[in-house]
Every structure is written in structure tokens, then in C-alpha cells.
Tab-separated table of C-alpha atoms and ligand atoms in Angstrom:
chain	number	residue	atom	x	y	z
Z	1	MET	CA	-33.932	-28.083	-63.151
Z	2	VAL	CA	-31.861	-29.611	-66.063
Z	3	GLN	CA	-31.635	-33.226	-66.850
Z	4	PRO	CA	-29.164	-34.729	-64.868
Z	5	ILE	CA	-25.508	-35.829	-65.540
Z	6	PRO	CA	-25.969	-39.481	-64.014
Z	7	ALA	CA	-22.782	-40.686	-61.965
Z	8	ALA	CA	-22.588	-43.537	-64.119
Z	9	LYS	CA	-24.330	-44.930	-67.933
Z	10	PRO	CA	-23.746	-48.146	-68.905
Z	11	ILE	CA	-23.577	-48.281	-72.704
Z	12	ILE	CA	-25.370	-50.910	-74.145
Z	13	GLY	CA	-25.677	-50.385	-78.240
Z	14	GLN	CA	-28.150	-52.746	-81.011
Z	15	GLU	CA	-24.915	-54.657	-81.351
Z	16	GLU	CA	-25.001	-56.388	-77.983
Z	17	ARG	CA	-29.050	-56.904	-78.484
Z	18	GLU	CA	-28.558	-59.078	-81.798
Z	19	ALA	CA	-25.621	-60.905	-80.041
Z	20	VAL	CA	-28.111	-61.847	-77.298
Z	21	ASP	CA	-30.940	-62.646	-79.639
Z	22	ARG	CA	-28.242	-64.741	-81.458
Z	23	VAL	CA	-27.761	-66.911	-78.293
Z	24	MET	CA	-31.100	-67.255	-77.852
Z	25	ARG	CA	-32.011	-68.543	-81.078
Z	26	SER	CA	-29.258	-71.024	-80.697
Z	27	GLY	CA	-31.305	-73.133	-77.487
Z	28	MET	CA	-27.902	-72.600	-76.018
Z	29	LEU	CA	-27.694	-70.772	-73.046
Z	30	ALA	CA	-25.469	-71.819	-70.154
Z	31	GLN	CA	-21.641	-72.014	-70.427
Z	32	GLY	CA	-20.497	-72.533	-74.134
Z	33	PRO	CA	-18.604	-71.209	-77.025
Z	34	GLU	CA	-19.462	-68.213	-76.474
Z	35	VAL	CA	-17.764	-68.088	-73.241
Z	36	ALA	CA	-14.668	-69.948	-74.770
Z	37	SER	CA	-14.424	-67.071	-77.359
Z	38	PHE	CA	-15.055	-64.654	-74.558
Z	39	GLU	CA	-12.015	-66.201	-72.760
Z	40	GLN	CA	-9.697	-65.818	-75.811
Z	41	GLU	CA	-10.795	-62.520	-76.810
Z	42	PHE	CA	-10.572	-61.100	-73.769
Z	43	GLY	CA	-6.892	-62.526	-73.034
Z	44	ALA	CA	-6.001	-61.704	-76.283
Z	45	ALA	CA	-6.632	-57.215	-76.225
Z	46	LEU	CA	-5.941	-56.915	-72.608
Z	47	VAL	CA	-4.335	-59.490	-70.227
Z	48	SER	CA	-1.263	-60.083	-73.489
Z	49	GLY	CA	-2.871	-62.837	-74.251
Z	50	ARG	CA	-2.891	-64.611	-71.099
Z	51	ALA	CA	-4.761	-67.522	-70.248
Z	52	CYS	CA	-8.149	-66.478	-68.744
Z	53	VAL	CA	-11.162	-67.537	-66.944
Z	54	ALA	CA	-14.753	-66.679	-66.736
Z	55	THR	CA	-16.923	-66.615	-63.523
Z	56	ASN	CA	-20.736	-65.238	-63.197
Z	57	SER	CA	-19.176	-62.165	-61.385
Z	58	GLY	CA	-16.021	-60.966	-60.180
Z	59	THR	CA	-16.615	-61.442	-56.782
Z	60	SER	CA	-16.756	-65.309	-57.010
Z	61	GLY	CA	-13.810	-65.051	-59.847
Z	62	LEU	CA	-11.643	-63.822	-56.380
Z	63	HIS	CA	-13.094	-66.306	-54.495
Z	64	LEU	CA	-12.106	-69.178	-57.194
Z	65	GLY	CA	-8.955	-67.791	-57.651
Z	66	LEU	CA	-8.012	-67.115	-54.175
Z	67	LEU	CA	-8.973	-71.070	-53.585
Z	68	ALA	CA	-7.281	-72.319	-56.536
Z	69	ALA	CA	-3.895	-70.880	-55.599
Z	70	GLY	CA	-4.563	-72.437	-52.075
Z	71	ILE	CA	-5.629	-69.851	-49.530
Z	72	GLY	CA	-7.412	-71.055	-46.651
Z	73	PRO	CA	-8.104	-71.361	-43.049
Z	74	GLY	CA	-4.803	-70.208	-41.306
Z	75	ASP	CA	-3.770	-68.186	-44.029
Z	76	GLU	CA	-3.843	-64.216	-43.881
Z	77	VAL	CA	-3.530	-62.176	-47.466
Z	78	ILE	CA	-3.052	-58.312	-47.330
Z	79	VAL	CA	-5.720	-55.895	-48.585
Z	80	PRO	CA	-6.705	-52.887	-48.721
Z	81	SER	CA	-9.504	-51.301	-46.228
Z	82	PHE	CA	-10.324	-48.437	-48.747
Z	83	THR	CA	-11.888	-50.548	-51.435
Z	84	PHE	CA	-15.420	-52.561	-52.152
Z	85	ALA	CA	-15.618	-55.038	-49.591
Z	86	ALA	CA	-15.648	-57.683	-52.196
Z	87	THR	CA	-11.568	-57.502	-52.062
Z	88	ALA	CA	-11.794	-58.684	-48.411
Z	89	ASN	CA	-15.021	-60.988	-48.528
Z	90	SER	CA	-13.336	-63.128	-50.980
Z	91	VAL	CA	-10.379	-64.234	-48.449
Z	92	ALA	CA	-12.605	-64.470	-45.879
Z	93	LEU	CA	-15.178	-67.089	-47.597
Z	94	THR	CA	-11.781	-69.381	-47.970
Z	95	GLY	CA	-11.320	-69.207	-44.186
Z	96	ALA	CA	-8.173	-67.300	-44.568
Z	97	THR	CA	-7.754	-64.419	-42.662
Z	98	PRO	CA	-7.978	-60.680	-44.402
Z	99	VAL	CA	-4.854	-57.982	-42.854
Z	100	PHE	CA	-5.552	-54.478	-44.070
Z	101	ALA	CA	-2.798	-52.242	-44.614
Z	102	ASP	CA	-3.386	-48.906	-45.444
Z	103	ILE	CA	-2.813	-46.771	-48.297
Z	104	GLU	CA	-0.557	-44.384	-50.147
Z	105	PRO	CA	-2.244	-40.359	-49.891
Z	106	THR	CA	-1.381	-40.169	-53.480
Z	107	TYR	CA	-3.442	-42.455	-55.597
Z	108	PHE	CA	-5.303	-45.062	-52.831
Z	109	CYS	CA	-3.921	-47.864	-53.586
Z	110	LEU	CA	-1.831	-50.415	-51.110
Z	111	SER	CA	1.034	-48.823	-49.461
Z	112	PRO	CA	4.014	-51.230	-50.289
Z	113	ALA	CA	5.459	-49.691	-47.105
Z	114	ALA	CA	2.719	-50.869	-44.917
Z	115	VAL	CA	2.136	-53.961	-46.270
Z	116	GLU	CA	5.641	-54.646	-45.714
Z	117	ALA	CA	5.000	-53.937	-41.688
Z	118	ALA	CA	1.967	-56.192	-41.822
Z	119	VAL	CA	3.809	-59.296	-42.998
Z	120	THR	CA	3.687	-62.198	-40.488
Z	121	GLU	CA	4.240	-65.550	-40.738
Z	122	LYS	CA	1.188	-66.573	-41.930
Z	123	THR	CA	1.092	-64.079	-44.114
Z	124	LYS	CA	0.677	-66.027	-48.151
Z	125	ALA	CA	-0.495	-63.531	-50.336
Z	126	ILE	CA	-0.803	-59.280	-51.087
Z	127	MET	CA	-4.261	-58.385	-53.499
Z	128	PRO	CA	-3.788	-55.070	-54.446
Z	129	VAL	CA	-6.466	-53.057	-55.784
Z	130	HIS	CA	-5.867	-51.135	-58.805
Z	131	LEU	CA	-8.439	-48.581	-57.348
Z	132	PHE	CA	-10.553	-46.008	-59.586
Z	133	GLY	CA	-8.460	-47.314	-62.364
Z	134	HIS	CA	-5.131	-47.010	-61.226
Z	135	PRO	CA	-3.164	-49.471	-60.339
Z	136	ALA	CA	-1.161	-50.275	-57.334
Z	137	ASN	CA	2.497	-50.163	-57.060
Z	138	LEU	CA	3.193	-53.687	-58.857
Z	139	THR	CA	7.117	-52.585	-59.005
Z	140	GLU	CA	7.388	-52.223	-55.153
Z	141	LEU	CA	4.971	-54.742	-53.749
Z	142	GLN	CA	6.635	-57.232	-55.956
Z	143	VAL	CA	9.854	-56.508	-54.472
Z	144	VAL	CA	7.736	-57.071	-50.354
Z	145	ALA	CA	6.162	-60.372	-52.166
Z	146	ASP	CA	9.954	-61.570	-53.330
Z	147	ASN	CA	11.565	-60.659	-49.814
Z	148	HIS	CA	9.010	-63.192	-48.148
Z	149	GLY	CA	7.920	-65.331	-50.567
Z	150	LEU	CA	4.561	-64.261	-51.044
Z	151	MET	CA	1.706	-64.476	-53.746
Z	152	ILE	CA	0.770	-61.927	-55.523
Z	153	PHE	CA	-3.124	-61.537	-56.766
Z	154	GLU	CA	-4.991	-58.330	-58.924
Z	155	ASP	CA	-7.977	-56.868	-57.762
Z	156	ALA	CA	-8.630	-55.094	-61.717
Z	157	ALA	CA	-12.429	-54.771	-60.670
Z	158	GLN	CA	-12.120	-50.929	-61.901
Z	159	ALA	CA	-9.029	-51.399	-64.343
Z	160	HIS	CA	-9.758	-52.843	-67.530
Z	161	GLY	CA	-6.681	-51.705	-70.065
Z	162	ALA	CA	-5.320	-49.736	-67.427
Z	163	THR	CA	-0.689	-49.840	-67.355
Z	164	TRP	CA	2.237	-50.309	-64.624
Z	165	ASN	CA	5.468	-49.223	-66.302
Z	166	GLY	CA	3.725	-49.734	-70.094
Z	167	GLU	CA	2.306	-53.613	-69.090
Z	168	GLN	CA	-1.354	-54.262	-68.804
Z	169	VAL	CA	-2.764	-54.898	-65.139
Z	170	GLY	CA	-3.328	-58.343	-64.883
Z	171	THR	CA	-0.245	-59.315	-66.097
Z	172	PHE	CA	1.703	-59.370	-62.659
Z	173	GLY	CA	-0.317	-61.735	-60.397
Z	174	GLU	CA	-0.551	-65.005	-59.797
Z	175	PHE	CA	-4.314	-64.298	-61.110
Z	176	ALA	CA	-6.032	-60.907	-62.026
Z	177	MET	CA	-9.710	-60.358	-61.484
Z	178	PHE	CA	-12.034	-57.985	-63.766
Z	179	SER	CA	-15.431	-56.925	-63.260
Z	180	LEU	CA	-17.953	-57.141	-66.233
Z	181	TYR	CA	-20.653	-55.646	-63.909
Z	182	PRO	CA	-22.756	-52.756	-65.406
Z	183	THR	CA	-20.813	-49.543	-64.055
Z	184	LYS	CA	-17.335	-51.013	-64.610
Z	185	ASN	CA	-15.406	-50.322	-67.389
Z	186	MET	CA	-17.525	-52.486	-69.834
Z	187	THR	CA	-20.096	-55.216	-68.962
Z	188	SER	CA	-21.573	-59.260	-69.355
Z	189	GLY	CA	-24.338	-57.779	-67.331
Z	190	GLU	CA	-23.241	-59.773	-64.122
Z	191	GLY	CA	-19.319	-61.381	-64.304
Z	192	GLY	CA	-16.142	-61.650	-63.585
Z	193	MET	CA	-12.863	-62.601	-66.197
Z	194	ASN	CA	-10.100	-63.839	-64.580
Z	195	SER	CA	-6.113	-63.924	-66.571
Z	196	VAL	CA	-4.326	-66.773	-64.540
Z	197	ALA	CA	-0.152	-67.050	-64.535
Z	198	ASN	CA	-0.378	-70.812	-65.749
Z	199	ALA	CA	-2.106	-74.132	-66.444
Z	200	ASP	CA	-2.233	-75.094	-62.559
Z	201	ILE	CA	-4.246	-72.331	-61.347
Z	202	GLU	CA	-6.404	-72.124	-64.360
Z	203	ARG	CA	-7.322	-76.286	-64.386
Z	204	ARG	CA	-8.136	-75.256	-60.597
Z	205	MET	CA	-9.952	-71.902	-61.443
Z	206	ARG	CA	-11.954	-74.557	-64.517
Z	207	LEU	CA	-12.923	-76.788	-61.982
Z	208	LEU	CA	-13.894	-75.110	-58.675
Z	209	ARG	CA	-16.528	-72.833	-60.863
Z	210	ASN	CA	-17.694	-75.907	-62.582
Z	211	GLN	CA	-18.593	-78.600	-59.435
Z	212	GLY	CA	-15.382	-79.970	-59.756
Z	213	MET	CA	-15.637	-81.781	-63.464
Z	214	LEU	CA	-14.492	-80.984	-65.778
Z	215	LYS	CA	-15.673	-84.299	-68.085
Z	216	GLN	CA	-19.108	-84.435	-67.003
Z	217	TYR	CA	-19.603	-86.836	-64.159
Z	218	GLU	CA	-15.871	-87.519	-63.104
Z	219	ASN	CA	-15.912	-84.631	-59.972
Z	220	GLU	CA	-12.006	-83.806	-58.923
Z	221	LEU	CA	-12.907	-82.165	-56.726
Z	222	VAL	CA	-15.547	-79.835	-54.201
Z	223	GLY	CA	-16.767	-77.656	-56.590
Z	224	VAL	CA	-19.671	-75.053	-57.064
Z	225	ASN	CA	-21.552	-73.527	-59.877
Z	226	ASN	CA	-19.773	-70.632	-60.641
Z	227	ARG	CA	-20.059	-70.685	-64.829
Z	228	MET	CA	-20.772	-67.201	-66.666
Z	229	THR	CA	-23.582	-68.157	-69.365
Z	230	ASP	CA	-23.799	-67.830	-73.040
Z	231	LEU	CA	-25.929	-64.831	-72.940
Z	232	HIS	CA	-23.649	-62.873	-70.852
Z	233	ALA	CA	-20.531	-63.795	-72.481
Z	234	ALA	CA	-22.431	-62.375	-75.948
Z	235	ILE	CA	-22.707	-58.994	-74.255
Z	236	GLY	CA	-19.248	-59.053	-73.509
Z	237	ARG	CA	-17.649	-60.001	-76.364
Z	238	VAL	CA	-19.298	-56.865	-77.935
Z	239	GLN	CA	-17.991	-54.571	-75.361
Z	240	LEU	CA	-14.812	-55.798	-75.513
Z	241	THR	CA	-14.586	-54.378	-78.689
Z	242	LYS	CA	-15.462	-50.928	-77.997
Z	243	VAL	CA	-13.799	-50.637	-74.394
Z	244	ALA	CA	-10.569	-49.384	-76.375
Z	245	GLY	CA	-12.401	-46.029	-77.450
Z	246	TRP	CA	-14.381	-45.696	-74.248
Z	247	THR	CA	-11.156	-45.709	-72.588
Z	248	LYS	CA	-9.682	-43.172	-74.509
Z	249	GLN	CA	-12.815	-41.213	-74.428
Z	250	ARG	CA	-12.582	-41.401	-70.473
Z	251	GLN	CA	-9.201	-40.162	-70.743
Z	252	GLU	CA	-10.226	-37.167	-72.798
Z	253	ASN	CA	-13.124	-36.453	-70.455
Z	254	ALA	CA	-10.173	-36.803	-66.991
Z	255	THR	CA	-8.339	-34.516	-69.035
Z	256	PHE	CA	-10.498	-31.763	-69.357
Z	257	LEU	CA	-11.301	-31.808	-66.174
Z	258	ASP	CA	-7.448	-31.754	-64.534
Z	259	ALA	CA	-7.432	-29.032	-66.876
Z	260	ASN	CA	-10.204	-27.091	-65.442
Z	261	LEU	CA	-11.694	-27.621	-62.434
Z	262	ARG	CA	-10.976	-25.025	-59.765
Z	263	GLY	CA	-11.291	-25.265	-55.774
Z	264	VAL	CA	-10.408	-28.975	-55.340
Z	265	ALA	CA	-7.694	-31.762	-55.755
Z	266	VAL	CA	-7.781	-33.367	-59.110
Z	267	PRO	CA	-6.354	-37.110	-58.963
Z	268	THR	CA	-2.654	-37.781	-59.032
Z	269	VAL	CA	-1.940	-40.395	-61.972
Z	270	ALA	CA	2.313	-42.402	-60.857
Z	271	PRO	CA	4.523	-41.529	-63.795
Z	272	GLU	CA	4.233	-45.185	-64.316
Z	273	ALA	CA	0.523	-45.530	-64.898
Z	274	THR	CA	-1.729	-45.077	-67.477
Z	275	HIS	CA	-5.468	-44.446	-65.589
Z	276	VAL	CA	-8.345	-45.605	-67.023
Z	277	TYR	CA	-10.440	-43.674	-64.846
Z	278	HIS	CA	-13.133	-46.247	-63.842
Z	279	GLN	CA	-13.736	-43.199	-61.184
Z	280	TYR	CA	-12.538	-39.721	-61.482
Z	281	THR	CA	-11.567	-39.024	-58.267
Z	282	ILE	CA	-11.327	-35.545	-55.938
Z	283	THR	CA	-10.691	-35.104	-52.632
Z	284	VAL	CA	-12.310	-32.266	-50.689
Z	285	THR	CA	-11.214	-31.490	-47.206
Z	286	GLU	CA	-14.352	-29.617	-46.129
Z	287	ASP	CA	-17.276	-31.213	-45.189
Z	288	ARG	CA	-16.801	-33.514	-48.886
Z	289	ASP	CA	-21.212	-34.355	-47.691
Z	290	GLY	CA	-22.181	-31.566	-47.947
Z	291	PHE	CA	-20.057	-30.979	-50.886
Z	292	ALA	CA	-22.187	-33.729	-52.859
Z	293	ASP	CA	-25.108	-33.129	-52.211
Z	294	ALA	CA	-24.863	-29.805	-53.320
Z	295	LEU	CA	-23.420	-31.242	-56.904
Z	296	ARG	CA	-26.640	-33.354	-56.927
Z	297	ASN	CA	-29.147	-31.355	-55.961
Z	298	GLU	CA	-28.533	-27.880	-56.254
Z	299	HIS	CA	-26.401	-28.675	-59.588
Z	300	GLY	CA	-27.941	-32.333	-61.053
Z	301	VAL	CA	-23.861	-33.445	-61.256
Z	302	GLY	CA	-24.718	-37.178	-60.134
Z	303	CYS	CA	-21.040	-37.988	-57.696
Z	304	GLY	CA	-20.558	-40.516	-55.962
Z	305	VAL	CA	-18.733	-41.579	-52.740
Z	306	TYR	CA	-16.495	-44.477	-53.081
Z	307	TYR	CA	-15.987	-45.641	-50.437
Z	308	PRO	CA	-17.181	-43.907	-47.117
Z	309	ILE	CA	-16.727	-46.568	-44.477
Z	310	PRO	CA	-13.794	-48.264	-45.092
Z	311	ASN	CA	-13.931	-52.194	-44.303
Z	312	HIS	CA	-11.766	-52.529	-41.298
Z	313	ARG	CA	-14.644	-50.746	-39.896
Z	314	LEU	CA	-17.935	-52.584	-41.029
Z	315	PRO	CA	-20.002	-54.748	-38.977
Z	316	SER	CA	-19.177	-57.194	-40.967
Z	317	PHE	CA	-14.995	-56.889	-40.512
Z	318	LYS	CA	-14.743	-54.391	-37.181
Z	319	ARG	CA	-11.808	-54.544	-36.686
Z	320	GLU	CA	-9.533	-51.958	-33.964
Z	321	LEU	CA	-6.847	-50.706	-36.178
Z	322	ASP	CA	-5.124	-47.270	-37.024
Z	323	LEU	CA	-4.826	-46.595	-40.621
Z	324	PRO	CA	-5.218	-42.686	-41.224
Z	325	GLU	CA	-4.762	-42.391	-44.983
Z	326	THR	CA	-7.358	-44.868	-45.256
Z	327	GLU	CA	-9.661	-43.282	-42.871
Z	328	LYS	CA	-8.626	-39.161	-44.642
Z	329	ALA	CA	-9.624	-40.662	-48.197
Z	330	ALA	CA	-13.183	-41.987	-47.122
Z	331	ALA	CA	-13.348	-38.551	-45.536
Z	332	GLU	CA	-12.640	-36.691	-48.260
Z	333	VAL	CA	-13.048	-38.797	-51.839
Z	334	LEU	CA	-15.680	-37.928	-54.147
Z	335	SER	CA	-16.258	-39.045	-57.418
Z	336	LEU	CA	-17.370	-36.864	-60.705
Z	337	PRO	CA	-18.726	-38.788	-63.772
Z	338	VAL	CA	-16.444	-38.951	-66.241
Z	339	HIS	CA	-17.790	-41.960	-68.165
Z	340	PRO	CA	-18.096	-42.143	-72.204
Z	341	SER	CA	-21.086	-40.600	-72.782
Z	342	LEU	CA	-20.497	-37.043	-71.194
Z	343	SER	CA	-20.827	-34.751	-73.369
Z	344	GLU	CA	-19.088	-31.201	-74.076
Z	345	GLU	CA	-21.868	-29.410	-72.701
Z	346	ASP	CA	-22.245	-31.617	-69.638
Z	347	LEU	CA	-18.067	-31.295	-68.785
Z	348	ASP	CA	-18.649	-27.683	-69.035
Z	349	ARG	CA	-21.709	-28.045	-66.094
Z	350	ILE	CA	-19.708	-30.555	-64.116
Z	351	VAL	CA	-16.514	-27.713	-64.109
Z	352	THR	CA	-18.918	-24.927	-63.583
Z	353	ALA	CA	-20.739	-26.832	-60.826
Z	354	VAL	CA	-17.504	-27.556	-58.754
Z	355	ALA	CA	-16.410	-23.856	-58.615
Z	356	THR	CA	-19.659	-22.924	-57.713
Z	357	VAL	CA	-19.885	-24.756	-54.444
Z	358	ALA	CA	-16.267	-24.875	-53.935
Z	359	LYS	CA	-16.621	-21.027	-53.765
Z	360	ALA	CA	-19.568	-21.113	-51.471
Z	361	GLY	CA	-17.725	-23.126	-49.542
Z	362	ALA	CA	-14.877	-21.582	-48.746
Y	1	PLP	C1	-16.748	-54.116	-58.524
Y	1	PLP	C2	-15.535	-54.776	-57.437
Y	1	PLP	C3	-15.457	-56.165	-57.031
Y	1	PLP	C4	-16.204	-57.632	-57.472
Y	1	PLP	O1	-17.180	-57.450	-58.879
Y	1	PLP	P1	-18.512	-57.655	-59.079
Y	1	PLP	O2	-18.454	-58.130	-60.213
Y	1	PLP	O3	-19.332	-57.033	-58.470
Y	1	PLP	O4	-18.598	-59.173	-58.389
Y	1	PLP	C5	-14.300	-56.864	-56.460
Y	1	PLP	N1	-13.618	-55.004	-56.443
Y	1	PLP	C6	-13.440	-54.319	-56.603
Y	1	PLP	C7	-12.341	-53.323	-56.125
Y	1	PLP	C8	-14.685	-53.640	-56.924
Y	1	PLP	O5	-14.578	-52.760	-57.775
């Protein structure tokens, strides 16, 4: 068989290797000047100059952001169930309760109407996920938040550079988290970058990630060690200079797939949104898993199901809830390769494979 097309592919170049080598030669490996520069540069490039705080993962960024915003036992935070478990996990780890709300069927993000219906007197915040690189409806979610005096926290793990009404995601919430895991739109190896709305939440996040210290051995509160290392920051700084070009390539690949795929439903983009295609997610209404197996095994087209089990049904949460759009999405979504390393030949192969499998199933 021909060489399989991977579902995702981190791009690591000579510059990243040299950056790591530069830090290793400096002898200072832990959080230091590289992290400070990365925070500055990320803020300027991706969140309109907002202050940023780096962490050792996206998940710890969410966790510390929630703690810094005062979320804890007795509080409820409304989250989607159709997302990676890190979203709800980070809420649960603060002692608060993640409350799962349904999604919009069009682009799989939190439904503002479902959020409205899930609000109780304990609700403190809404945490939308900009799933697959498509922003949640921040306009309508803000209306719900304003009506009930709630905060918004953005899980922007998959959405570096996406915009809503022309404004970058990560500039809307009290805090916003971007993941830097290797398969995300840019990477630092592992890591998270957190945009913060004000100096208060910034200071608390900086304290929490470093044992509660800003000044050594003068611990102001109880914290953890969730620092990013300078080695990781050095990789991230190089990747940051490339992410805009990669995003453009992802968008061009998506445009090609939109125009040429047959027999499946292609992604929908809201008129207010620019989509950065962390995933290019189609829906297959009949036998999605068989469709995915055929693409992989017969055509060498890597593809993924994000996410097959909604969070509310995971053994870790187990809630009796009726979330019909979430269930439908979990049964039908299939993400095709869209990453910037695809060649024209790869794209043609994906189109042919999808048409062939769709036809065979019809
Ligand atoms: C990747 C991801 C996270 C967690 O990020 P890590 O950097 O892997 O900890 C959280 N939420 C969503 C939606 C993600 O895709």
C-alpha cells in the first residue's frame, strides 16, 4: 500500500533544535528569560497584547485559571460534554462541579440556549471550548453571562488565531487557555499559554504556578509547581513565528476539501468566525466507525474521532443527562487530515478515498 497520510503531524525544524541547544548551553533550563519572552511574544501575536502566563500544560493552565478566578467547592461551571476531558477535569479538580450543557449542531460548540437553561444559583462561570478551531458563539454566551452575572473562561486549546467578529479568541474571557501539546496548531513539546483579562488574575496565576511565590521563599498562598521550562519556551517561541503561515495552509487545505469532498457533510463556519482548522471535521450519518476503518485500512488515510464518548458518560463523571446534539455529534463526527504538511497529492487522495468509501456505503 502507499504511504499512509497521518491524521496529524507536528512540524519541528532546525530552528527549534537550535533554540533548545541554545538553552541547554546557557545551563539555565527551568522557567526563566525564555518563558518571559514567550509570554510577551505570544500575547502580542495572538491575543491583542493581553498579558499571558505560561504553564507546563494546557490542563494546568485551565486549573490554575479557575483557581485564580476564585472557583471552588459549591460552585458550578457550565461546560460542554462534547470536548476533551481536560475541560471538565480542570473544573472538578478545583472542587467545583462541571455542569454539562448541549452543543449547537452546526459547529459543535456550546449552545447559548442550553447554557441559559443550565444556569442555577450556584453557577459562577461558563467555559466554552472553541472546538476544532471554530470559536463558540461568544456574542450570545456573553449575553447569558451578563444576564446572570457570570464569568467566561475560554478553552481555546485548539484555536490559536481564530477570530469572532474580527477579534482574536482568547481576548473575551476572564482567562483563556491555549494548549501547546504536539498535535495542536503549534507546540512547545508540552505546555499551555494563558491569556488573562486583568492584573489580579495574572498575579494569582503566577503565584499558583510557583508554589505561591513571586519572591523566593515568601510564599503568599498555597500553590503547585506548574512552571514551563525555558527549553519548552524556546521551542514555542520559534513555533510562534510560524503558526500564522501554518494556519493559512490549514485554511487553504480546508477550502480545497470543502470544494471537492463528495458524499459527506463538510464543516460549517459561522459568518462571525474565522476557523483555524485544528481539525477538519465531517459528519457521517451511517456507520461512521466503518467509514473511518475503511479510510484507514483500505486507503491509508489517517483520521480520528474526537470525541467518541461525551464527557457526561465517561466513567469519571457518569451523569444521567439528555444531550441529544452531543450524542449525535459523538456518533457522527470524523476528522480528516488538514495539517500544513499535506501535499496536493495527499489532498487528492483524501478526496478520492472519501468519495469511494461514501459510495461503497450508499
Ligand atoms: C488539548 C486540549 C486540552 C488540554 O491541553 P493539554 O495541553 O494537553 O493539557 C484542553 N482542552 C481541549 C479542548 C483540548 O483539545
